[in-house]
Amino acid sequence: MKNTGIRKLERAGEKSEKHWRIRALLFFILAAAAVIAGRLYALQVVSHEDFRVIAENQHHFSGSLEPKRGEIYLREKNSIYPLAINRDLQMVYAVPKEISDRKETSRKLAEILSLDAASVEDKISDPNDMFEIIKRKLSEEEAREISDWKRAGVYLMSEKFRFYPAGELAAHVVGFVGSDGQNFSGRYGVEAYWEKKLKGSPGVISHEKDTRGGWISTSRKNINPARDGTNLILTIDHTAQYETEKILRETFEKHKANGATAIVMEPKTGKIIALANLPSFNPNEYNKTEDISFFLNPAVSSSYECGSVFKPITMAMGIEEGKVSPDTVYTDVGAVKEAGYVIKNSDGKSHGKQTMTQVLEKSLNTGVIFVEKQIGNKKFAEYAKRFGFGEKTGVDLASEISGNINNLNNLKSDIQFFTASFGQGISMTPLQLINAFAAVANGGNLMKPQIVEKITYVDGREEKIEPQVIRRVISEKTAQEVGRMLRNVVVNGHGKKADVPGYLVGGKTGTAQVPKKESKGYEDGINIGSFVGYAPIDDPKFVVLVKVENPQGVVWAESSAAPAVGKIMKFLMDYYKIEPTEPIDIEKLNWTEKQPEQIDEAPILPITEETKKKNKKT
């Protein structure tokens, strides 16, 4: 019995051990199944997209198709002139692994490409290197010599580059295409403003490949073509731009100025015919320009206090409001005292009874202060904004600023409005200033300045940009009266050197002080001369602005900016064959710049005890 019990226990133990093994095996199978299921889930669900891409990359090829960048042209009388185009240039590169005699290869490359032989040898020194760029943008002669040489391991490759055939011509208008280290894009000017349309849209090409990476010829090739950029034809006239830049450079160099700007505009359309700034740069060699501030377009990206050239705008406000007329008389006592300051006439004299026309002819500060008082501060501020000051013009150029007329926000500060009446204490861009004059010239409408004439799309469509009226600022009657007053300024005042024999030219000078950057007041001995004029007065075709920064050897704008405007205006009348409106005065043909300068601006002086005594005596 005892042995039987033992056997039963042994059989029970064996059975229990068998069950344990079965359970362990079952657990192992289930665990393995769970791991496999988890892995399958991860592969098929979680990482499905990643592995799909890997699989497609093994069997498919895809690449980007780069679009052709749109080109930019200037107008000519019966054609167009290329300003920014695409050009195929050769690049030379080396495959050092294929080069046997590195020293001789380096010497020959340096000789052909005008490079340092040691630098070239250093580039091709690694025998396992598969690619080294030796030089980009080869000349035709360099490319031909490399091609004829036929050296193993030295090859040519074609690259597309942006090219500016005219060099510095209209550089601030066009800008340039530059790289940030990864991508090329438009920088400054039209290139930057129109980047999206000029760049176009990239395309994609894809096809199947075999296990060795070869193209399967029977497979389907998918192509989504690139969409090339649009071409632009600007309102800038090639010949007018060239002559304007030539005259501006003569003025800039003659007076050893710090900077200069010239703009030519059609007043009826707002089209910009020429726009030039100095110093300038060559867009083909922009990387050689050390001071990047040269890239900014001062005509739209820099503001200044324009001085007396603003006086016709103040006069237009007063005439439009019915507060004054060209014949309105006031008594000039030579100075106006306000808020601890005395504002004098430029010549320091009092002129007694003067008409509003004489105020502009003699550029009397007290006269435009008289007009501002009649208008009132609130109305003056409203008109300043209506003329476009304090807001961007909307021109299609990059980095435009709005100027600053914040001093006119405080309606109780009379001194700010008095100085603003003759263009000090408020700032504007040259484009804002000429656009305000264009509004007077065209009969009272403020136009949107236009730089693009036409857009040409890749499908052949053309879109002509129509002139755009922003708003009416003054009446046609007021505009005509101001125009006649400006003609008197040229005949009897400070604008004589801007006159053109045979044409009625009207305009105004301004010699403005330059505010100190880090403190109140103005810089000593530094000024900016401006002249804005248009002609013929009865039917204006062109408005011309010239601004000269810190000219040497002269003080007043009548001897710096005004003669340049006269030269540009004469060229325009001849080039566009504008019929003379007046008999030609032979004496004016011999007009020289030897005439004595007339004063058209004066500093704003704080009232001192000595000034008070003088005023009391007066």
Coordinates of C-alpha atoms in Angstrom, one line a residue, residues 312-313 315-317 319 326 360 437 440 474 477-488 534 537:
P312 CA 4.0 126.1 -52.0
I313 CA 2.2 123.3 -50.3
M315 CA 0.2 128.3 -49.9
A316 CA -2.0 125.8 -51.7
M317 CA -3.7 125.0 -48.4
I319 CA -5.7 129.3 -51.2
P326 CA -1.9 135.2 -54.7
L360 CA 7.2 132.5 -52.5
F437 CA 4.0 118.7 -56.3
V440 CA -0.5 120.6 -57.9
I474 CA -7.1 120.7 -54.0
K477 CA -8.4 126.5 -59.8
T478 CA -6.2 126.4 -56.7
A479 CA -3.6 124.3 -58.6
Q480 CA -3.5 126.8 -61.5
E481 CA -3.0 129.7 -59.2
V482 CA -0.2 128.0 -57.3
G483 CA 1.4 127.1 -60.7
R484 CA 1.4 130.7 -61.8
M485 CA 3.0 131.7 -58.4
L486 CA 5.7 129.1 -59.0
R487 CA 6.4 130.5 -62.4
N488 CA 7.1 133.9 -60.7
Y534 CA 7.4 121.3 -63.4
I537 CA 3.2 125.4 -66.3

